[in-house]
Short mmCIF file of C-alpha atoms in Angstrom, two decimals:
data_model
loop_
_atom_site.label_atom_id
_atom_site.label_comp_id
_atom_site.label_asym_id
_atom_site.label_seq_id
_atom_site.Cartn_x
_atom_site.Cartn_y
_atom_site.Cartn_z
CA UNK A 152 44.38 77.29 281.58
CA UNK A 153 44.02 75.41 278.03
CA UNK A 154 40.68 77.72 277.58
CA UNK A 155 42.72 80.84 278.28
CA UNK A 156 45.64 79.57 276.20
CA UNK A 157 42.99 78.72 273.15
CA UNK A 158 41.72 81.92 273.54
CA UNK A 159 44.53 84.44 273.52
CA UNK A 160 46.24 82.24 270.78
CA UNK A 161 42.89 82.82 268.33
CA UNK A 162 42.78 86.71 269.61
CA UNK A 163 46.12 87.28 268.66
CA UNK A 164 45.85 85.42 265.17
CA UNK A 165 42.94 87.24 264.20
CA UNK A 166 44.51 90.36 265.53
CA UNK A 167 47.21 90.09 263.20
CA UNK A 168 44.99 88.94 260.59
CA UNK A 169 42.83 92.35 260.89
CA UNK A 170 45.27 95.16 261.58
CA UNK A 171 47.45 93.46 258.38
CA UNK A 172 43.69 93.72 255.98
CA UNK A 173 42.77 97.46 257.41
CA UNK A 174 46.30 98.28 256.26
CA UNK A 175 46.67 96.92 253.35
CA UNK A 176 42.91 95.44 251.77
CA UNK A 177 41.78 98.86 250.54
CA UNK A 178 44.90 99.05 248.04
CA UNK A 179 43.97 98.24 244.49
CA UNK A 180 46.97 95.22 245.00
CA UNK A 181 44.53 93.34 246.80
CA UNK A 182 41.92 92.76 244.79
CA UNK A 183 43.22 90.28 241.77
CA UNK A 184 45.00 87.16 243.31
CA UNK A 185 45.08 85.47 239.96
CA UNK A 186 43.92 85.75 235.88
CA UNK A 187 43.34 82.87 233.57
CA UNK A 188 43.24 83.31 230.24
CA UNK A 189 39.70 81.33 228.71
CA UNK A 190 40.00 82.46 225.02
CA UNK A 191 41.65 84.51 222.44
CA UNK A 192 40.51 87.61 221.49
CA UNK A 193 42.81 88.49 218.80
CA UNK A 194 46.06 87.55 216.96
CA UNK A 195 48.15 88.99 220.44
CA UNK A 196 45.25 89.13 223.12
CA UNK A 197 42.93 86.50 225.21
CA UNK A 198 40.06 87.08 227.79
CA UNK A 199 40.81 86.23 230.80
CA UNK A 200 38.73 85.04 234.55
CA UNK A 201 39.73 86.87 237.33
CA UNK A 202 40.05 85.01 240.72
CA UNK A 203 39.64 87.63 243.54
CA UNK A 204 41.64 87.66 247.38
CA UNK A 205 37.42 87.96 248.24
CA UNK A 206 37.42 84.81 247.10
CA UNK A 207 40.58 83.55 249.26
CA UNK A 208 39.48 85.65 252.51
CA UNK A 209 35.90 84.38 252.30
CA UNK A 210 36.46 80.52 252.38
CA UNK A 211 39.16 81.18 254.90
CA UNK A 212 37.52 82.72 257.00
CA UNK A 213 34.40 80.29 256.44
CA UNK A 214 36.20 77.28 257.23
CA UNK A 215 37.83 79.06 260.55
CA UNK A 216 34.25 79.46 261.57
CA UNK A 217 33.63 75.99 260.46
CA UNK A 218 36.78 74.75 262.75
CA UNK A 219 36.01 76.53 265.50
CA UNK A 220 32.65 74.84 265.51
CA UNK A 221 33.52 71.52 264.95
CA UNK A 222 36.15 71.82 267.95
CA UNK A 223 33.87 73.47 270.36
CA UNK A 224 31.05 70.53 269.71
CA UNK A 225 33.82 67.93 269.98
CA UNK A 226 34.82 69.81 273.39
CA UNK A 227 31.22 69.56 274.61
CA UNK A 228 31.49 65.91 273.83
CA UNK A 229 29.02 65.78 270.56
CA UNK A 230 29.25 62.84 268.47
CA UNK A 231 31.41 64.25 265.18
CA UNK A 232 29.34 62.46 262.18
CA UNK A 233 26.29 64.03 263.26
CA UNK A 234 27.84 67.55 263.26
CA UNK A 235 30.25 66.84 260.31
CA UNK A 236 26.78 66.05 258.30
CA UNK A 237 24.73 68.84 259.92
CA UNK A 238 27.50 71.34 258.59
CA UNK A 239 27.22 69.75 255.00
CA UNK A 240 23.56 70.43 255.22
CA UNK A 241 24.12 74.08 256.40
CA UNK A 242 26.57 74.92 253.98
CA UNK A 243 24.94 72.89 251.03
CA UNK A 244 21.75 75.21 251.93
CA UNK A 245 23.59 78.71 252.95
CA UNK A 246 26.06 79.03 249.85
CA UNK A 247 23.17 78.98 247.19
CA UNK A 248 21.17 81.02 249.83
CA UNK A 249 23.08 83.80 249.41
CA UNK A 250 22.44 84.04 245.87
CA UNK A 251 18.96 83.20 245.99
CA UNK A 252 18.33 86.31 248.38
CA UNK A 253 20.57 88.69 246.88
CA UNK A 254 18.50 88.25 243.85
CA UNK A 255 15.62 88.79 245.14
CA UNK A 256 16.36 91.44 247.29
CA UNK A 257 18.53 93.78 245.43
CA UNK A 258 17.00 92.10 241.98
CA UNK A 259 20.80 91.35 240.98
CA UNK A 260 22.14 88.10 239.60
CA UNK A 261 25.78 88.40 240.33
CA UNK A 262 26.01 89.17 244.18
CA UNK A 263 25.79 87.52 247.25
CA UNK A 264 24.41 88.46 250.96
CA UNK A 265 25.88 86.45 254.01
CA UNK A 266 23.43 88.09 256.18
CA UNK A 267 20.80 86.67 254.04
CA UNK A 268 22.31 83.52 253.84
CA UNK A 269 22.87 83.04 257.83
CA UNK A 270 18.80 83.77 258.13
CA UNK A 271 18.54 81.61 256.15
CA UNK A 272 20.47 78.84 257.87
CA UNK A 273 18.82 80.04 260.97
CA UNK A 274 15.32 79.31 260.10
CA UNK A 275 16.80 75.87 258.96
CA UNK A 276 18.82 74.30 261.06
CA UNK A 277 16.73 73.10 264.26
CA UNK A 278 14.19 71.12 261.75
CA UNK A 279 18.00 69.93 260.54
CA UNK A 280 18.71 69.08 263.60
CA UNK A 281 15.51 67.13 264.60
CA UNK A 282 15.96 65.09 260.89
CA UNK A 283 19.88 64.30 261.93
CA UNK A 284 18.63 63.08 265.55
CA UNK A 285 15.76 60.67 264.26
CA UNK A 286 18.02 59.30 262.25
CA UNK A 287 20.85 58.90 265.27
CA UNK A 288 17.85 57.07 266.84
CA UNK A 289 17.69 54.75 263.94
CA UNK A 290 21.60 53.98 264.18
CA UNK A 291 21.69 54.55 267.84
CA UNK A 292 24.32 56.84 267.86
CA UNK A 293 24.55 59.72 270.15
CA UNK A 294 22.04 62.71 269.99
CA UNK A 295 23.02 66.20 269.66
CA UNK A 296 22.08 68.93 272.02
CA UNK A 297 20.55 71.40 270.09
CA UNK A 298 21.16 73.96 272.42
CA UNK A 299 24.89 73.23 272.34
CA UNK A 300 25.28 72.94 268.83
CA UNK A 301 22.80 76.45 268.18
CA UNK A 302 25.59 77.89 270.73
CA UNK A 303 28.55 76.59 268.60
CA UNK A 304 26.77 77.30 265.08
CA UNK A 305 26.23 81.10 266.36
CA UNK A 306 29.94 81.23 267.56
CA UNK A 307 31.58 80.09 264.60
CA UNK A 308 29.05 82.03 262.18
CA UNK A 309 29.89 85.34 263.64
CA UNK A 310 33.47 84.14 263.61
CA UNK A 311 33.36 83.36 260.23
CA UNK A 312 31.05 86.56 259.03
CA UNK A 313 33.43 89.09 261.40
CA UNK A 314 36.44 87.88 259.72
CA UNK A 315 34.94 87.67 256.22
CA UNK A 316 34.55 91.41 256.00
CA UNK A 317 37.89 91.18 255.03
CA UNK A 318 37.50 89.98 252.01
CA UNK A 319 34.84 93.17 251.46
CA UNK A 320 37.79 95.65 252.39
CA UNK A 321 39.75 93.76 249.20
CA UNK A 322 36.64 94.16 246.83
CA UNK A 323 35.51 97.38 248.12
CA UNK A 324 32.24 96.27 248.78
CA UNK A 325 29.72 96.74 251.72
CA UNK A 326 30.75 100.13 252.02
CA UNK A 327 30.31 102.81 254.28
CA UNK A 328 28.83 106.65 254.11
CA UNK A 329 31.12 109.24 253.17
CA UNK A 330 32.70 111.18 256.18
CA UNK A 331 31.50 114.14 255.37
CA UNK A 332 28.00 112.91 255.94
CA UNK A 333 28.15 112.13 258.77
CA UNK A 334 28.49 114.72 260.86
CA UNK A 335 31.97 116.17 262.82
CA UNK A 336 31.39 113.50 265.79
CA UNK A 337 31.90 110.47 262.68
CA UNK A 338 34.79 112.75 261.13
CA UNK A 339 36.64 112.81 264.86
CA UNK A 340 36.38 109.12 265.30
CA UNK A 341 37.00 107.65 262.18
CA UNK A 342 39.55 110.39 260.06
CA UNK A 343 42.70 108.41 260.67
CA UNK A 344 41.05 105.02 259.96
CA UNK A 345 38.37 105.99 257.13
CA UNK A 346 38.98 103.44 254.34
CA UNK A 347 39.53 104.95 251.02
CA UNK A 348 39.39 103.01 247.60
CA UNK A 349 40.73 104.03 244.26
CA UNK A 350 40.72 101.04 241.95
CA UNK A 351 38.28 101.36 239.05
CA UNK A 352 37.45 97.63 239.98
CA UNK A 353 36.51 98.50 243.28
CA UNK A 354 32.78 98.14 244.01
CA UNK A 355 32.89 101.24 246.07
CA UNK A 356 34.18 103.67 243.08
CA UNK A 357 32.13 101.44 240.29
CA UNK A 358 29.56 101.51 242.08
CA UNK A 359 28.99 104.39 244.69
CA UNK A 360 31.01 106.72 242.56
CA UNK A 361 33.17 107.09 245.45
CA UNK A 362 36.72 107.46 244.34
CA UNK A 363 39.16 108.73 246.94
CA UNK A 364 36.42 109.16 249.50
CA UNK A 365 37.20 108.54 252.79
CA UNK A 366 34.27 105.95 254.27
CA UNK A 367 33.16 105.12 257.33
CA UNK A 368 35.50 102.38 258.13
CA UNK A 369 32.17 99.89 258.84
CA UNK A 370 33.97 96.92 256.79
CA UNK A 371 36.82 96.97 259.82
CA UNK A 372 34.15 98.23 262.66
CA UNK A 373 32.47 94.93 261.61
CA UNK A 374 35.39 92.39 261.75
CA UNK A 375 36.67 93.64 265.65
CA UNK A 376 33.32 93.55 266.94
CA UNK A 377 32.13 90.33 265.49
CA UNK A 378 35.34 88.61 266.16
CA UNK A 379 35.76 90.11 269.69
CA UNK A 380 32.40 88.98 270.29
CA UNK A 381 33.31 85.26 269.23
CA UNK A 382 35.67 85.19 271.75
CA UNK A 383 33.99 86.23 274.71
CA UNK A 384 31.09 83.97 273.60
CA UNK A 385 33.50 80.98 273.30
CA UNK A 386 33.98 81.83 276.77
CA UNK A 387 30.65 81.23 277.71
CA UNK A 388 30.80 78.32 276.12
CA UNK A 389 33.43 77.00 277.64
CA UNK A 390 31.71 78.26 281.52
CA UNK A 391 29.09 75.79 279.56
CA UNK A 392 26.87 78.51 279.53
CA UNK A 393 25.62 77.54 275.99
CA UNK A 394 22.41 79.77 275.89
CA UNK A 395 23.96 83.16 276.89
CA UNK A 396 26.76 82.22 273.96
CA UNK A 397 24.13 81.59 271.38
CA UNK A 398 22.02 84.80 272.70
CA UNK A 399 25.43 86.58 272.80
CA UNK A 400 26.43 85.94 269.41
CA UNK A 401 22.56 86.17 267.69
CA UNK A 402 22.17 89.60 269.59
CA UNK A 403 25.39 91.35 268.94
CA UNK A 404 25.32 90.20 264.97
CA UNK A 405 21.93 90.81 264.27
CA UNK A 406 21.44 94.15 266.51
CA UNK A 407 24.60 94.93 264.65
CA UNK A 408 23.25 94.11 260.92
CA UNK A 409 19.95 96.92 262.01
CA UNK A 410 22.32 99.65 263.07
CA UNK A 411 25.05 99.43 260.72
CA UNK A 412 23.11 99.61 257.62
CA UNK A 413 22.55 102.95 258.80
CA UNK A 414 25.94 103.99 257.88
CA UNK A 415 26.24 102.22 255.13
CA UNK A 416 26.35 103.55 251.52
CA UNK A 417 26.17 100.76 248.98
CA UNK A 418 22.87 99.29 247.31
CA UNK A 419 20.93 97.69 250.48
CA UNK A 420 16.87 97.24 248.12
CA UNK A 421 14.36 99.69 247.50
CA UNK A 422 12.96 100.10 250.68
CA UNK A 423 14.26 103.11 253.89
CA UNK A 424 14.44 99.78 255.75
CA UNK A 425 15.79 97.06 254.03
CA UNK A 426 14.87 93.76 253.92
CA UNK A 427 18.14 92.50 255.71
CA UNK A 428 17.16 94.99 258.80
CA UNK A 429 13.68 93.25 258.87
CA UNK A 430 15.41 89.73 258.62
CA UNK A 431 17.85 90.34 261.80
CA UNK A 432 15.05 91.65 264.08
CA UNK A 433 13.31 88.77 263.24
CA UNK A 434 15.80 86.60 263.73
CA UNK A 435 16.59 87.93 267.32
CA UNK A 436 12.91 86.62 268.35
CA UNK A 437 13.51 83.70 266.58
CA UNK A 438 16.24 82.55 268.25
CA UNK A 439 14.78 83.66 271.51
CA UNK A 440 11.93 81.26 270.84
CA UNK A 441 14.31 79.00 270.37
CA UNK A 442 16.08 79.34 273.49
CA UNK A 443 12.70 78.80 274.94
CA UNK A 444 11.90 75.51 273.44
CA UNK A 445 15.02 74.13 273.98
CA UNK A 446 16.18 73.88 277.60
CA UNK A 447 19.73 74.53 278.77
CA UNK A 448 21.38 70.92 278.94
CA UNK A 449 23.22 69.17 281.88
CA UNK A 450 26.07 68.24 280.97
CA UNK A 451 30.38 68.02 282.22
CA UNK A 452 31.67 71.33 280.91
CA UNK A 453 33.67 71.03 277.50
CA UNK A 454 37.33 70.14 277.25
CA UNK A 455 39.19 72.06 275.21
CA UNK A 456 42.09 69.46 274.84
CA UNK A 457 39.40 66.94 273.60
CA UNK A 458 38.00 69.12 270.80
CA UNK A 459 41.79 70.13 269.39
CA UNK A 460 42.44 66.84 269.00
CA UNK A 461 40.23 67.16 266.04
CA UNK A 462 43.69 68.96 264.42
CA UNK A 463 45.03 65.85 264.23
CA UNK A 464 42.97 63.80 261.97
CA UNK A 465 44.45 63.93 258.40
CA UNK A 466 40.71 62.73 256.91
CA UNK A 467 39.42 65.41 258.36
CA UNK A 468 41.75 68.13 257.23
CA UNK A 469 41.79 66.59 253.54
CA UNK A 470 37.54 67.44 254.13
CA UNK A 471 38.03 71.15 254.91
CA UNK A 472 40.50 71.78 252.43
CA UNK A 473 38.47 70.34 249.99
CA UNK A 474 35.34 73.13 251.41
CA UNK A 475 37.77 75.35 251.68
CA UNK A 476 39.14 75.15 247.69
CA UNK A 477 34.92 74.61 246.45
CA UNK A 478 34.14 77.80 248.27
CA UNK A 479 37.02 79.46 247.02
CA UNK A 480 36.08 78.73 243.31
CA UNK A 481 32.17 79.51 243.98
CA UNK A 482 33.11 82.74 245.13
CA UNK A 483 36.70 84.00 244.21
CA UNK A 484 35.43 83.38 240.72
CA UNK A 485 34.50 87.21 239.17
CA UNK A 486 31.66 87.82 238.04
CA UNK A 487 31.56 91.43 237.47
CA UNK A 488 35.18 91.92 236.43
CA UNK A 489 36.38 90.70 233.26
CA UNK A 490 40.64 90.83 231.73
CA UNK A 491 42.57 90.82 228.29
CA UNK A 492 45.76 89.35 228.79
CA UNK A 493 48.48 89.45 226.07
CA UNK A 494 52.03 87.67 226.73
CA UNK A 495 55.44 87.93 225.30
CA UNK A 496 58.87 86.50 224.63
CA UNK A 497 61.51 87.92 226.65
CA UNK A 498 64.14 88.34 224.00
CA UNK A 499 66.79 89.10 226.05
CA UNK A 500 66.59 85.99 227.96
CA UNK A 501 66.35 83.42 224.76
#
């Protein structure tokens, strides 16, 4: 009953959190949270940094996914230093990741790609794994299950990556094909939902040239399937059926990342299929090796109540805010907008 309760409360937060973004993301209002002026430009004027809701969505929903993993492991009774240093390691290597590939994939300095990044953390994180259990062995402190932790780390990344294409709706990037290239089928299913953007700031009209175009809505298509996904995997998970969650969540991401690109219009390399495509096929029989070398453990099946009690510890909390606030700053931080601010005495008011 806890599981169910868990679940349906998370479904109908992120829900809320989705139908609210489809509305209202897309609007040029959500694009600027803040401006700081840096230096003056003139006698009346100063240039300003913009600080983007991308920003504010993408650590959000980052440190969701990271919550939801750290209270699944804790649930499947894994030892919380281990994981709380595995997930430094991830995130130390999958932040500058997503630079490092963007750049050389799209041959761009200011961008990111999270599905870049999460093959990247892929490749990495059972040698990461194997390195955090010798030393466990050294401290004697309890092992993780790498099959139980893969199953978490897939769960909370398409958590996190499902509810991060929020932020895209609010910077108008990863952006779909225009209707009206699609064909009448596309034009039936997605005319009432088709996201349009209008900002000049907007990736998708700076960009694409796409002004007032209604899009293939693949930003939102994105977010229910990924998190819908993460919620029927946590399930699994739960059933302690840790290798169908982890094949769950690799499949349906990665399956999803080949065929989506397809109706996608923005900037994806040089190459018919891009280099992201090739990285989630070969992730899928990566992780299936994986799921090969790594047999399913025997173990009591996870208690919820045991893993929310993670909630409660203030040291903890303090830690993902502080994530939560360095991953806002990394990315919230504009690069490819820029401001003049000028400011004024109300006179009426003196």
């Amino acid at each position: 009953m806890n599981e169910w309760l868990f679940l349906l409360s998370a479904a109908l937060l992120f829900s809320l959190l989705i139908v609210l973004g489809w509305r209202f993301l897309p609007g040029d209002r959500f694009q600027m949270l803040a401006t700081v002026p840096v230096r003056r430009r003139d006698d009346t004027h100063w240039h300003g940094v913009n600080f983007t809701w991308y920003g504010l969505l993408l650590a959000t929903a980052a440190v969701i996914g990271i919550i939801f993993v750290l209270i699944l492991t804790r649930a499947a009774g894994q030892a919380l230093t281990p994981m709380l240093t595995l997930l430094l390691l991830i995130v130390g290597l999958c932040v500058p990741a997503a630079h490092w590939v963007a750049r050389l994939v799209e041959k761009k300095h200011h961008t990111f790609t999270i599905g870049g990044a999460f093959f990247c953390g892929l490749a990495a994180t059972p040698p990461i794994i194997l390195l955090i259990n010798g030393g466990c062995l050294l401290l004697d402190v309890p092992l993780l299950h790498t099959q139980v932790v893969m199953a978490a780390l897939g769960i909370g990344y398409i958590l996190g990556e499902g509810l991060g294409r929020l932020a895209c709706l609010s910077f108008g990037c990863c952006y779909g094909k225009p209707l009206h290239q699609c064909g009448r089928f596309a034009t039936f299913l997605f005319d009432r939902v088709a996201f349009v953007f209008t900002g000049a700031t907007k990736k998708a009209v700076y960009e694409g040239g796409l002004a007032g175009v209604k899009l293939v809505p693949i930003q939102g298509l994105t977010c229910l399937l990924y998190t819908a996904t993460a919620l029927v995997a946590c399930h699994l998970f739960f059933q302690g059926r840790y290798r169908s969650a982890f094949l769950l969540s690799l499949l349906v991401s990665q399956v999803w990342r080949v065929i989506s690109e397809m109706l996608r219009a923005d900037f994806r390399g040089f190459t018919a299929i891009s280099a992201y495509q090739k990285m989630g096929l070969a992730a899928i029989v990566y992780g299936g090796v994986l799921c090969l070398l790594f047999p399913q453990p025997t173990l009591p099946l996870p208690d919820i109540a045991s893993g929310l009690v993670l909630l409660l510890d203030p040291f903890l909390l303090l830690g993902l805010k502080a994530i939560w606030f360095a991953l806002f700053l990394h990315f919230g931080h504009s690069m490819v907008t820029g401001a003049t601010l000028s400011f004024e005495v109300r006179q009426n008011r003196i």
